[in-house]
XYZ file of C-alpha atoms in Angstrom:
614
model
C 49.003 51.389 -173.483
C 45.264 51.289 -173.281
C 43.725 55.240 -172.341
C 41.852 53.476 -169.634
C 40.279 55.439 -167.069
C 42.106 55.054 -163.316
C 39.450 54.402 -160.711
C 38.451 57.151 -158.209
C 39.708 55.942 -154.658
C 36.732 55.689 -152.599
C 36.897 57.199 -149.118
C 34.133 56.762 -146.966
C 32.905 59.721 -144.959
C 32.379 59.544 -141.053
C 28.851 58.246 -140.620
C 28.519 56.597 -143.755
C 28.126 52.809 -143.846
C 30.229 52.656 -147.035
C 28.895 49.107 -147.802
C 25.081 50.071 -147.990
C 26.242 53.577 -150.029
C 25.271 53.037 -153.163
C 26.081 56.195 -154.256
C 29.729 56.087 -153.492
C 29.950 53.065 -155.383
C 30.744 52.630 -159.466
C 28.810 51.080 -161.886
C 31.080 48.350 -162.453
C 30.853 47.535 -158.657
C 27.216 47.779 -158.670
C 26.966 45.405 -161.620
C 29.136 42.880 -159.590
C 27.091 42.815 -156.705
C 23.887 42.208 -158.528
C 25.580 39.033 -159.762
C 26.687 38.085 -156.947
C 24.279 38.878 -154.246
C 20.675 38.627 -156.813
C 20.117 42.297 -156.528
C 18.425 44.561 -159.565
C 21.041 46.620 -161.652
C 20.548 50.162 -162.356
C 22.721 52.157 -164.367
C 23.641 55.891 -162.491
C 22.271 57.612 -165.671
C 18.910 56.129 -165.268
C 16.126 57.511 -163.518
C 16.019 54.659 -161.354
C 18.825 55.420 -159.648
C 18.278 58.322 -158.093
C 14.798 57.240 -156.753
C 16.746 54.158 -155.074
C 19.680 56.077 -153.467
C 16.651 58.175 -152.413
C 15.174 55.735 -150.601
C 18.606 54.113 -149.241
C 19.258 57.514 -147.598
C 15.356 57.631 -146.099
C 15.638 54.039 -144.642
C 12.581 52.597 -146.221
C 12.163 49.258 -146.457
C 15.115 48.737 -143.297
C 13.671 49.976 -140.202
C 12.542 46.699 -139.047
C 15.201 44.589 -140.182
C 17.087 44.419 -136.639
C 13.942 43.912 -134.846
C 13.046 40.779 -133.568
C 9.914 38.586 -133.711
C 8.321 39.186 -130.992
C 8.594 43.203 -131.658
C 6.607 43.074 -134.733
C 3.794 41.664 -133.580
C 1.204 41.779 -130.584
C -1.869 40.365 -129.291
C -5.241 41.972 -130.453
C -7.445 40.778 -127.100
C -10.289 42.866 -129.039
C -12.036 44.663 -126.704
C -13.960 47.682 -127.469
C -13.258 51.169 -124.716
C -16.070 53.530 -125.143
C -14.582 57.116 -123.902
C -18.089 58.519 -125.103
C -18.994 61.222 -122.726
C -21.808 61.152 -120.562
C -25.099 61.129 -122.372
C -27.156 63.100 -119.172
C -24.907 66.025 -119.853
C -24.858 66.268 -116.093
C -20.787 66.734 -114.455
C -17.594 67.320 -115.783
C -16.664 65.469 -119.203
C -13.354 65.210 -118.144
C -14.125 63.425 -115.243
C -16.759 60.826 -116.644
C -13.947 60.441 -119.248
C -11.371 59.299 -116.428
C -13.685 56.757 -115.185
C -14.107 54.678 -118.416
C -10.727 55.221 -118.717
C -9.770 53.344 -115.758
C -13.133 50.686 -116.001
C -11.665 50.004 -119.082
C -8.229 49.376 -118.126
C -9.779 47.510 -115.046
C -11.778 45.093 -117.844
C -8.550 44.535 -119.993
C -6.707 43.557 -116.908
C -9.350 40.861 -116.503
C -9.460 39.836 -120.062
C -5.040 39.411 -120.268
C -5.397 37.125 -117.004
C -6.558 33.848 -118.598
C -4.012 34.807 -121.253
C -1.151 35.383 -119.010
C -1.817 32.014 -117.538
C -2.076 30.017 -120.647
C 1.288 31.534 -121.156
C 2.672 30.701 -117.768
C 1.346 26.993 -118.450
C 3.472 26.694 -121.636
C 6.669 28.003 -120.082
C 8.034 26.721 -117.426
C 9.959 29.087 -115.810
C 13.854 28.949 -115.218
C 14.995 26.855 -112.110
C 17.371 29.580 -111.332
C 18.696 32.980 -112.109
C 22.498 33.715 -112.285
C 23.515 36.979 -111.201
C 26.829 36.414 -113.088
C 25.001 36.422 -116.643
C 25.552 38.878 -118.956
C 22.555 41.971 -119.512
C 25.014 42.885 -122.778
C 27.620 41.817 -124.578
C 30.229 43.887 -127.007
C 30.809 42.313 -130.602
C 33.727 44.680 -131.116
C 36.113 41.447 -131.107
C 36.954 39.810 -133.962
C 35.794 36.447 -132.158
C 32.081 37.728 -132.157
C 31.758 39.858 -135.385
C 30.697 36.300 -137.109
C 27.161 37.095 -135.021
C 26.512 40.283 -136.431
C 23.360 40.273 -138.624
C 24.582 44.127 -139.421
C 27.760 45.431 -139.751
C 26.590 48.569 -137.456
C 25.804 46.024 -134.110
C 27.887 47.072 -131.169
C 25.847 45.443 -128.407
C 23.422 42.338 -127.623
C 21.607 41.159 -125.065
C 22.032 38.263 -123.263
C 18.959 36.553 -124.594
C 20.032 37.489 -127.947
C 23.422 37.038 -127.763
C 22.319 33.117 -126.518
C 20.575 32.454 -129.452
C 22.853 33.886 -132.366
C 25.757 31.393 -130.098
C 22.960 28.864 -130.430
C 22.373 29.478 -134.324
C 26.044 30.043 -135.291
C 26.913 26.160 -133.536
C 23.872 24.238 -135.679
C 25.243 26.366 -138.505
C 28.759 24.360 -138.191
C 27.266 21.546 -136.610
C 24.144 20.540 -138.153
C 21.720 17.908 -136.568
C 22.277 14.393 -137.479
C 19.676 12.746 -139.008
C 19.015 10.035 -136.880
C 18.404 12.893 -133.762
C 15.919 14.317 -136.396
C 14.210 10.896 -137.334
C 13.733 10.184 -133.214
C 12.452 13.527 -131.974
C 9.510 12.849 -134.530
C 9.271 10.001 -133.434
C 8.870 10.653 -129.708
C 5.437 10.685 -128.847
C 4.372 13.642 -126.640
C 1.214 13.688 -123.971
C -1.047 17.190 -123.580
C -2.285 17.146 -120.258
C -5.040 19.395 -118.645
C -2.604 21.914 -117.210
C -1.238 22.501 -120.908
C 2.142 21.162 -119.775
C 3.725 19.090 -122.896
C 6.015 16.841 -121.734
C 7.877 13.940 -123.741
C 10.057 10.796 -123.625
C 13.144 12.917 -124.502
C 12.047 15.750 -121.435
C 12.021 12.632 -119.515
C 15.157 11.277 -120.646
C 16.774 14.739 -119.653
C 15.517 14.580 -116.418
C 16.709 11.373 -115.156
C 19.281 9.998 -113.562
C 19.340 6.382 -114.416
C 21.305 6.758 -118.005
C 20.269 6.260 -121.263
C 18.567 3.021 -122.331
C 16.924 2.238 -125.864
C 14.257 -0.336 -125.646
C 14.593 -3.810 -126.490
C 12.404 -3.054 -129.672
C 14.529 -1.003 -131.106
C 17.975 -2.646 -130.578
C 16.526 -6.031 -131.923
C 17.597 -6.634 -135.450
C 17.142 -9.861 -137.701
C 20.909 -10.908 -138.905
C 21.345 -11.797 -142.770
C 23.710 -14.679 -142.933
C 26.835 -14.819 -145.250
C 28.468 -11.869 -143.455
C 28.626 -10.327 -140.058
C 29.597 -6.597 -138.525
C 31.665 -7.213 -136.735
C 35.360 -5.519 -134.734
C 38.030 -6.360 -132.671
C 38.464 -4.374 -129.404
C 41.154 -4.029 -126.916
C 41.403 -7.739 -125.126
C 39.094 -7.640 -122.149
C 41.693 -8.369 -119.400
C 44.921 -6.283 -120.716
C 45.209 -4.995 -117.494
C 46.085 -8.439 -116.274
C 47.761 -10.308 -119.108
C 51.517 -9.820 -117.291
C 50.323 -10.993 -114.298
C 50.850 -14.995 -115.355
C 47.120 -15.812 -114.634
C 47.404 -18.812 -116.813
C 44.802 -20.270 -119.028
C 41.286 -18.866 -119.052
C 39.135 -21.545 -117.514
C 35.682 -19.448 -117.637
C 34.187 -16.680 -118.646
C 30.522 -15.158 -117.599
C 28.592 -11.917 -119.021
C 26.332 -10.114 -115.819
C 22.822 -11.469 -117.016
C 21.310 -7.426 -116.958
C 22.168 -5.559 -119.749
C 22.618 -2.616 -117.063
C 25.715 -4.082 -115.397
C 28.177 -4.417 -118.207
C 30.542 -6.850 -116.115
C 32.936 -9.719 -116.983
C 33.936 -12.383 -114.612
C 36.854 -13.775 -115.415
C 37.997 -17.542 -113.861
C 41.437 -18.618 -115.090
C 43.764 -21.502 -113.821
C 45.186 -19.643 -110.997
C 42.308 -19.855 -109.053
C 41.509 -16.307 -109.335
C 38.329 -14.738 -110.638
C 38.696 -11.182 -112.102
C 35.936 -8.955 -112.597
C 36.155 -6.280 -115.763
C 33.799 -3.559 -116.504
C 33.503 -3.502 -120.745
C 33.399 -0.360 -121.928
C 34.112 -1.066 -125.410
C 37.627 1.089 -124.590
C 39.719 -0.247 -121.753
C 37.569 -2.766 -119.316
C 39.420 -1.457 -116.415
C 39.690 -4.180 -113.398
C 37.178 -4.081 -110.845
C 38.147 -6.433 -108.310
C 39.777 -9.702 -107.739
C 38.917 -12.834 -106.237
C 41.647 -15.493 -104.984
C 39.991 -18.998 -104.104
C 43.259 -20.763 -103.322
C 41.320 -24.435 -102.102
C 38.988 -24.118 -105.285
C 40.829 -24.968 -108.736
C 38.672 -23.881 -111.678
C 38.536 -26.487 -114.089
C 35.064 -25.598 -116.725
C 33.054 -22.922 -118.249
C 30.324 -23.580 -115.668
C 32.938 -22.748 -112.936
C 31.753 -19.363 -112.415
C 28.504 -18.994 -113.203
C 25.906 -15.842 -112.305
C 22.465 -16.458 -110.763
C 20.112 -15.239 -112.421
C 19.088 -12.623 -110.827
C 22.500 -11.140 -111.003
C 22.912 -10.677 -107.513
C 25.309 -13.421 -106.443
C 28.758 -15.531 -108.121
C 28.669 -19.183 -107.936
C 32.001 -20.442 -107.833
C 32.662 -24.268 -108.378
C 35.284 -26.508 -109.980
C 36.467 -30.169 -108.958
C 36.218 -29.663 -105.220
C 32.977 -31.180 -103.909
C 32.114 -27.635 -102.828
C 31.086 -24.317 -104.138
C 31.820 -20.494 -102.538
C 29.067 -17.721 -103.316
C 30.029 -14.485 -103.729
C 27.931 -11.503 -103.198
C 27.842 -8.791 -105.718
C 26.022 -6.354 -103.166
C 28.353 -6.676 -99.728
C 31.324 -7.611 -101.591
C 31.034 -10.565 -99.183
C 32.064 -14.245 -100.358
C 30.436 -17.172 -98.368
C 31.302 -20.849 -98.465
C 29.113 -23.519 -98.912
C 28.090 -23.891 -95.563
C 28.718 -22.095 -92.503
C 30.064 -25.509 -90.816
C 32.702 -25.685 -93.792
C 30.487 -28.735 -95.024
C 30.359 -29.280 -98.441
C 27.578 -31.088 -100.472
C 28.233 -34.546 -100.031
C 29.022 -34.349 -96.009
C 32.675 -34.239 -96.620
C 34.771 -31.390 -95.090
C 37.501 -28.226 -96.696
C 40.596 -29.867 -94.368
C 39.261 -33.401 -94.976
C 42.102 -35.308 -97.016
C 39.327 -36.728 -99.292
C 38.090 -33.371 -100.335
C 41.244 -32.641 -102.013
C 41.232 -35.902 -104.066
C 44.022 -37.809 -103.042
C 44.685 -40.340 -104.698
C 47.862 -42.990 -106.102
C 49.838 -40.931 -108.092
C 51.045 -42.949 -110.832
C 54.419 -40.592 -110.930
C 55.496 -40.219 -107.492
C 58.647 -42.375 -106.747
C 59.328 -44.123 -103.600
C 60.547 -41.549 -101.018
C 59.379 -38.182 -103.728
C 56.101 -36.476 -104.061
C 55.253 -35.110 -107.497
C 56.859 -32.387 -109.045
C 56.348 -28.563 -109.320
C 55.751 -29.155 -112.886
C 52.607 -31.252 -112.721
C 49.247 -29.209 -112.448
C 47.203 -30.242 -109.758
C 43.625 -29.247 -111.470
C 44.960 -32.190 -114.430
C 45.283 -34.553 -111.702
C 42.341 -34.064 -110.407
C 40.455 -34.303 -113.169
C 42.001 -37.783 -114.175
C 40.867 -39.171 -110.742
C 37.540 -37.414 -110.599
C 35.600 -41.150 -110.686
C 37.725 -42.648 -108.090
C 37.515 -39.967 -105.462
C 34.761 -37.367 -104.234
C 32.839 -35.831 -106.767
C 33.578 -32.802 -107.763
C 30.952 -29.926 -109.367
C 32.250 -29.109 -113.083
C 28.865 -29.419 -114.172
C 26.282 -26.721 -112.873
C 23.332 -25.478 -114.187
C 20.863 -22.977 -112.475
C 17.016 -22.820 -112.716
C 16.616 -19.539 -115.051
C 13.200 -18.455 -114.130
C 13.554 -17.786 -110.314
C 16.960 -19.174 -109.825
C 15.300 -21.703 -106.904
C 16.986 -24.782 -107.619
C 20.859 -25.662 -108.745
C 21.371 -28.723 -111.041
C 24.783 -30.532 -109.963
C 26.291 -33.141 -111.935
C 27.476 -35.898 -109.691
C 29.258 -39.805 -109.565
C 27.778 -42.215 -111.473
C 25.106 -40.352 -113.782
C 23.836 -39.077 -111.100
C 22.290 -35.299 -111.034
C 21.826 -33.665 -107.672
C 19.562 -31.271 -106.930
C 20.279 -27.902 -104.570
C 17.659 -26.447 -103.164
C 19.298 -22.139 -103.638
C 15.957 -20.527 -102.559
C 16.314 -21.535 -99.199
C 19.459 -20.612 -98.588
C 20.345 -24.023 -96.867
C 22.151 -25.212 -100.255
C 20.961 -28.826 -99.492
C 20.569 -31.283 -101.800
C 16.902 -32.530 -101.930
C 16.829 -34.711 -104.822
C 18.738 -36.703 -107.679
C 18.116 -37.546 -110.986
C 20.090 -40.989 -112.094
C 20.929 -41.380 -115.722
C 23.303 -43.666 -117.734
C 27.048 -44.190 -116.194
C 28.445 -45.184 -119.285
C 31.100 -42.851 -121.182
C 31.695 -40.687 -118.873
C 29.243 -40.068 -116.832
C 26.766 -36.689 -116.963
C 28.762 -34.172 -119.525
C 26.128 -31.237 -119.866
C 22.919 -30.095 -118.246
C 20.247 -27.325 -119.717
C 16.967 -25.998 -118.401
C 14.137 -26.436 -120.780
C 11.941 -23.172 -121.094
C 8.784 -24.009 -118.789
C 6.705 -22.087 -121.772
C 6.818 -25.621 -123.335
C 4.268 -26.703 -121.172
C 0.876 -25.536 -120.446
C 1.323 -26.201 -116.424
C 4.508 -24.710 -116.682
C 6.926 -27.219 -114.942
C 10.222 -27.464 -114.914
C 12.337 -29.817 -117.268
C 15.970 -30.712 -117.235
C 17.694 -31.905 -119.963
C 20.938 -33.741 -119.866
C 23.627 -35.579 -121.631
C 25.635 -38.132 -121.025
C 28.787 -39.372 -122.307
C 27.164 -41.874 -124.316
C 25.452 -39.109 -126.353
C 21.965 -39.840 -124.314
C 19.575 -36.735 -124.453
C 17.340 -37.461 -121.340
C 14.557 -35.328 -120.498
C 13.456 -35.070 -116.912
C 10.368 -33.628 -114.984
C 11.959 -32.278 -111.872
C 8.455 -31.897 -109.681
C 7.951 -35.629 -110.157
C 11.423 -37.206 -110.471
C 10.647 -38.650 -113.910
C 12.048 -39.054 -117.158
C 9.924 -37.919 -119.911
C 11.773 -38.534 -122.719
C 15.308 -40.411 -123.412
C 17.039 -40.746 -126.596
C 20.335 -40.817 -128.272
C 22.015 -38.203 -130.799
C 22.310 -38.988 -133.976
C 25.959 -40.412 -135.381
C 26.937 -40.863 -131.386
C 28.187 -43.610 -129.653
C 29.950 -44.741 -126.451
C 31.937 -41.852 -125.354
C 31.621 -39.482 -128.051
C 28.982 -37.124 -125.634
C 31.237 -33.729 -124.913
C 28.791 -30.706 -124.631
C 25.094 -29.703 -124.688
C 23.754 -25.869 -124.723
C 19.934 -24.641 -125.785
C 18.165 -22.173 -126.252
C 14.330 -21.769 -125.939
C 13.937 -17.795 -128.266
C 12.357 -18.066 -130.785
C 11.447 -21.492 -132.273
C 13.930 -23.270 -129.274
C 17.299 -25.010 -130.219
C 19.536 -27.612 -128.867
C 22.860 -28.035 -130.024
C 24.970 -31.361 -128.596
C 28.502 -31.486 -129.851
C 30.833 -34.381 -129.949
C 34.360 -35.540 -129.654
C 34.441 -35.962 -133.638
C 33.777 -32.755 -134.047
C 30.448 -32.798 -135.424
C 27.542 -30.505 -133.699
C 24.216 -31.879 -134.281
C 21.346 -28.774 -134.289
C 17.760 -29.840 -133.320
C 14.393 -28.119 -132.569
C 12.296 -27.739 -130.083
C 10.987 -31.410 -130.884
C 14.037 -32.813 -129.264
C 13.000 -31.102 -125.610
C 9.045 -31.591 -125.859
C 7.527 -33.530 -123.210
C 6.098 -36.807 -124.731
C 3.823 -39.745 -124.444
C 5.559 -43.128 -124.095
C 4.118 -43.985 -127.096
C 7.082 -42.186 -129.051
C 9.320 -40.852 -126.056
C 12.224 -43.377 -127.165
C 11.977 -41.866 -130.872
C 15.059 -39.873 -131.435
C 14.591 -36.724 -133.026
C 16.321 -35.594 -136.674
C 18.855 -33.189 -136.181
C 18.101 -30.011 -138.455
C 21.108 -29.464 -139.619
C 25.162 -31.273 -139.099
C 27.565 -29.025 -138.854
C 31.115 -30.238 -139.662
C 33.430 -27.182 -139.604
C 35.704 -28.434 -136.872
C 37.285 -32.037 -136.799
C 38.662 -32.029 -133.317
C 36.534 -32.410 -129.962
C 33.941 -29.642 -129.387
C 34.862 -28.247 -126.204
C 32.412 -24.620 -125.831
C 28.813 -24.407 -127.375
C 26.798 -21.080 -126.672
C 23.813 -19.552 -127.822
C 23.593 -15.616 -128.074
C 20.599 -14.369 -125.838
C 18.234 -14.230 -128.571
C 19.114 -17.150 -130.349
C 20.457 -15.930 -133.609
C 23.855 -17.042 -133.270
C 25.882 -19.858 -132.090
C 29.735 -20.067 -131.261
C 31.115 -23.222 -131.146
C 34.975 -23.797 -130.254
C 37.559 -26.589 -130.023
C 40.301 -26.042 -127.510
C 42.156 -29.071 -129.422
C 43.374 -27.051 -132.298
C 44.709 -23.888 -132.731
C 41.965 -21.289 -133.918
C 39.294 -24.092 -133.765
C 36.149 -21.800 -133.489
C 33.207 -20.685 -135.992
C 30.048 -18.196 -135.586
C 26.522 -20.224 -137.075
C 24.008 -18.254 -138.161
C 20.860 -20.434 -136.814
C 18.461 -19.225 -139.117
C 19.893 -20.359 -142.106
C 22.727 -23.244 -140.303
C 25.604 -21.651 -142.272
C 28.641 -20.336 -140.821
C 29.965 -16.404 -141.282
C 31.912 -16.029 -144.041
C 33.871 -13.216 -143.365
C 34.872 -13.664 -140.057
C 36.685 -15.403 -138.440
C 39.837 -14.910 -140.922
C 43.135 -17.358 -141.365
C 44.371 -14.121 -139.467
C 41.970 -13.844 -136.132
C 44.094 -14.498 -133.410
C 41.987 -16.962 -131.416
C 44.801 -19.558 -130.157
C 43.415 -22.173 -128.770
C 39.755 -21.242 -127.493
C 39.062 -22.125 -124.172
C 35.784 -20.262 -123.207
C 33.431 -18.093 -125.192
C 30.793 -15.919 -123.921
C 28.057 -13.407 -125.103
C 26.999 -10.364 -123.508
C 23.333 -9.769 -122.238
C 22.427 -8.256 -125.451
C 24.754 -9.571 -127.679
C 26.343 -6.266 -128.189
C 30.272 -7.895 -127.306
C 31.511 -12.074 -127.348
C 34.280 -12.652 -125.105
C 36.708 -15.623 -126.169
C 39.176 -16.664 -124.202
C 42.154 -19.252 -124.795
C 45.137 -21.068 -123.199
C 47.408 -18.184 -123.381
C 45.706 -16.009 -121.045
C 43.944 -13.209 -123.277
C 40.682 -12.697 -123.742
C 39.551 -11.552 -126.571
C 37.184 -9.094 -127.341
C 34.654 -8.156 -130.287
C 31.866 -5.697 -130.840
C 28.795 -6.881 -132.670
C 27.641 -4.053 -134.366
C 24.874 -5.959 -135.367
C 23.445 -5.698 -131.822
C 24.534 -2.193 -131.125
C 22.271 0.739 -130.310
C 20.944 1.730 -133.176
């Protein structure tokens, strides 16, 4: 066994901080904490030593170590007193010393007053005072020992004992880098009154949430890949309800009101607010004499403030997002054409091919199909809408016989003031699409529309003329299904046909021509052949980026372009993305979610990260 020396067991006398005693401490102890703590070794034989516990036991070198900042310091306002006595030699000295005592107290009270208030200007004081606030707080419990800069604090004030709670939190939670990277990037305004006051005080201050610019959400996608995850379906809350298949689905145009509307076959529009989380119902709307049949059955003005609700019923119902109030087409239950909500005709009657002698037709048998069979043989109905999407003045209406009827919405009246008359053949009119006025110098307002026999006409609307007709490339009789555009950026138009096929031009196809060329047709940019059954949805993303087409033919029959470069994602969708047979698609006002509904019911929801706030 080694003669080792046993340690001495240290016992602190009262009043002695036994961590800051050096000199009841070893030298093997004291050699420890120099490694550990940085501090200079000295042996207890050396000289040193005794000079340092010396020193320990003075305080030197501590005495301001608990004081804070603004203790150490103070403002030299450098003014000179004189106490010099009076040079006559006449009177008391005391008494001539008194009185440049006090004009010299006088004069420093008038030279701290512009000070004080340059203070004052920086600070603003506190809105209130709390009576129930603290003056001191104990740190005797072991909850609050972690603030102790000295292992001898009992007490803090209230001031300091917010700031060491304020300094222990960014000590756990440390600021984020992008809060850094946008507080130096905030610009800041010095105004005469010395008052500095930012975007972010601003932000604080407000009530109307928080909002990044457009400029800083907009992002330039890279094709191949996209960000891009599945959220809880938009409508969960109505899935076991047996609403049927989703007929149409419509984003609030302002990126403020994050609202869904909802149209599905059992004549019943539901209204969702997306949160990214639930989308808890808002309210629902029951049209029972209006079957919704398209994706332009409900439809948002756009100004956001009112619901147009059509479907293959030769009248509409409006519904008012501010009274909660829903309107019909006019107030003498007329709808556009003259004919009446209890006339027989307005409810397409017509042979039924199935009905026996002495039966009517079956339960079975959906009334919206039937109607849509006999839509050319009976009164129009309005599938086919389009608004005006600068002001919202005038409502496009696809009518009999190629014809396109014009509402006049500003008024009110919802009259039909004019008509457009295109090609009957295949179909009649299968998709209508506001040009951007921007195309033209006097700024007037174009409408483009297809017909079944894949004819792209272009009409002025102020004079009632066709500008510029031609036919899309690879179509024939019949093979017209769907047009969509999109005047961002360059401008796009994308016609898709029953062979699948969706044709992508530029903004050549919807210029304004001479009649020199205005029978030309225009070369398609790009052909894009990833579906083989009937295109059924087209829709461009608000900036023009993306482009969803869908096929309600087959099952999972939809793919995401990436317009820049014409290609199609290629992670996403996946032989696993539950689509089903896509009925409606939809993008949000900033692209941030895409809505997809299908015949089952659900609809789908995904977050584009892509489009997030950044």
């Amino acid at each position: 066994m080694s003669n080792r020396s046993r340690k001495r067991q240290k016992i602190s006398t009262e009043g002695t901080n036994p961590i800051t005693d050096d000199l009841s401490k070893d030298d093997e102890e004291r050699r420890l904490e120099s490694l550990l703590f940085g501090t200079k070794y000295v042996p207890a034989e050396s000289e040193g030593f005794s000079q340092q516990v010396a020193e320990a036991a003075d305080g030197e070198g501590r005495q301001f170590q608990n004081l804070l900042d603004n203790d150490l310091f103070f403002v030299d306002d450098q003014i000179e007193r004189d106490f010099s006595p009076d040079p006559s030699g006449s009177g008391s000295g005391s008494d001539s010393q008194t009185e440049n005592e006090e004009e010299a107290e006088e004069l420093v009270t008038k030279q701290k007053e512009p000070f004080a208030k340059t203070l004052k200007s920086h600070r603003k004081a506190p809105a209130w005072l709390d009576d129930s606030d603290p003056t001191s707080v104990s740190l005797s419990s072991k909850r609050l020992k972690k603030l102790r800069n000295a292992t001898n604090e009992e007490t803090l004030t209230g001031r300091e004992y917010e700031s060491r709670l304020r300094r222990q939190f960014e000590r756990i939670n440390p600021e984020p880098d992008w809060a850094a990277k946008a507080r130096k990037k905030t610009p800041q305004t010095d105004d005469g009154d010395g008052e500095i006051e930012g975007d972010f005080n601003a932000l604080l201050s407000s009530t109307s949430g928080i909002r990044q610019s457009r400029s800083l959400r907009s992002k330039i996608l890279a094709s191949g890949t996209i960000d891009i995850t599945r959220l809880r379906d938009a409508n969960q809350s109505a899935q076991n309800s047996g609403c049927g298949d989703i007929k149409s689905l419509a984003f609030h145009p302002s990126e403020r009101v994050p609202v869904l509307c909802v149209g599905s076959s059992d004549r019943r529009v539901r209204m969702y607010n997306i949160d990214g989380h639930t989308s808890p119902l808002l309210q629902t709307l029951h049209i029972p004499s209006l079957p919704l049949s398209s994706q332009s059955s409900v439809t948002f003005h756009p100004s956001g403030s009112h619901l147009l609700l059509t479907g293959s019923r030769p009248y509409y119902f409006v519904y008012d997002l501010q009274s909660g109030a829903l309107s019909s087409s006019d107030q003498s239950k007329h709808g556009l054409w003259g004919t009446r909500f209890d006339d027989p005709s307005a409810t397409l009657q017509t042979p039924d091919p199935f009905r026996k002698r002495g039966r009517t037709r079956g339960a079975g048998v959906d009334e919206s199909a039937a109607v849509g069979s006999h839509n050319n043989t009976s009164a129009p109905g309005m599938e086919v809408t389009a608004f005006e999407p600068s002001t919202g003045s005038m409502l496009a209406v696809a009518g009999r016989g190629g014809y396109v009827h014009l509402v006049d919405w500003k008024s009110g009246a919802g009259q039909v003031i004019g008509s457009l008359k295109c090609s009957n053949g295949g179909g009649g009119v299968k998709g209508l699409w506001w040009a951007s006025p921007e195309l033209d110098s006097e700024s007037r307002e174009y409408l483009t529309v297809l017909t079944g026999d894949s004819e792209v006409y272009l009409w002025d609307v102020g004079e009632r003329r066709c500008v510029r007709r031609w036919r899309d490339e690879g179509g024939f009789r019949g093979t017209g299904r769907v047009l969509t555009g999109n005047g961002k950026g360059s401008g796009w138009l994308a016609v898709g046909s029953n062979t699948g096929l969706v044709n992508v031009y530029g903004a050549d196809s919807f210029t304004p021509s001479t009649s020199s060329w205005s029978s030309i047709s225009p070369k398609p940019l790009k052909t894009i052949e990833n579906l083989t059954t009937p295109i059924s949805t087209l829709r461009f993303n608000h900036d023009a980026q993306l482009l969803a087409m869908a096929s309600k033919e087959k099952k999972d029959g939809m793919r995401l372009i990436h317009l820049p470069s014409l290609t199609a994602f290629s992670n996403w969708p996946t032989s696993s993305t539950p689509f089903g047979h896509v009925t409606a698609v939809d993008f949000s006002a900033r692209s941030e979610y895409i809505a997809i509904g299908n015949t089952r019911g659900r609809v789908l929801l995904y977050h584009l990260k892509n489009f997030g706030v950044h």
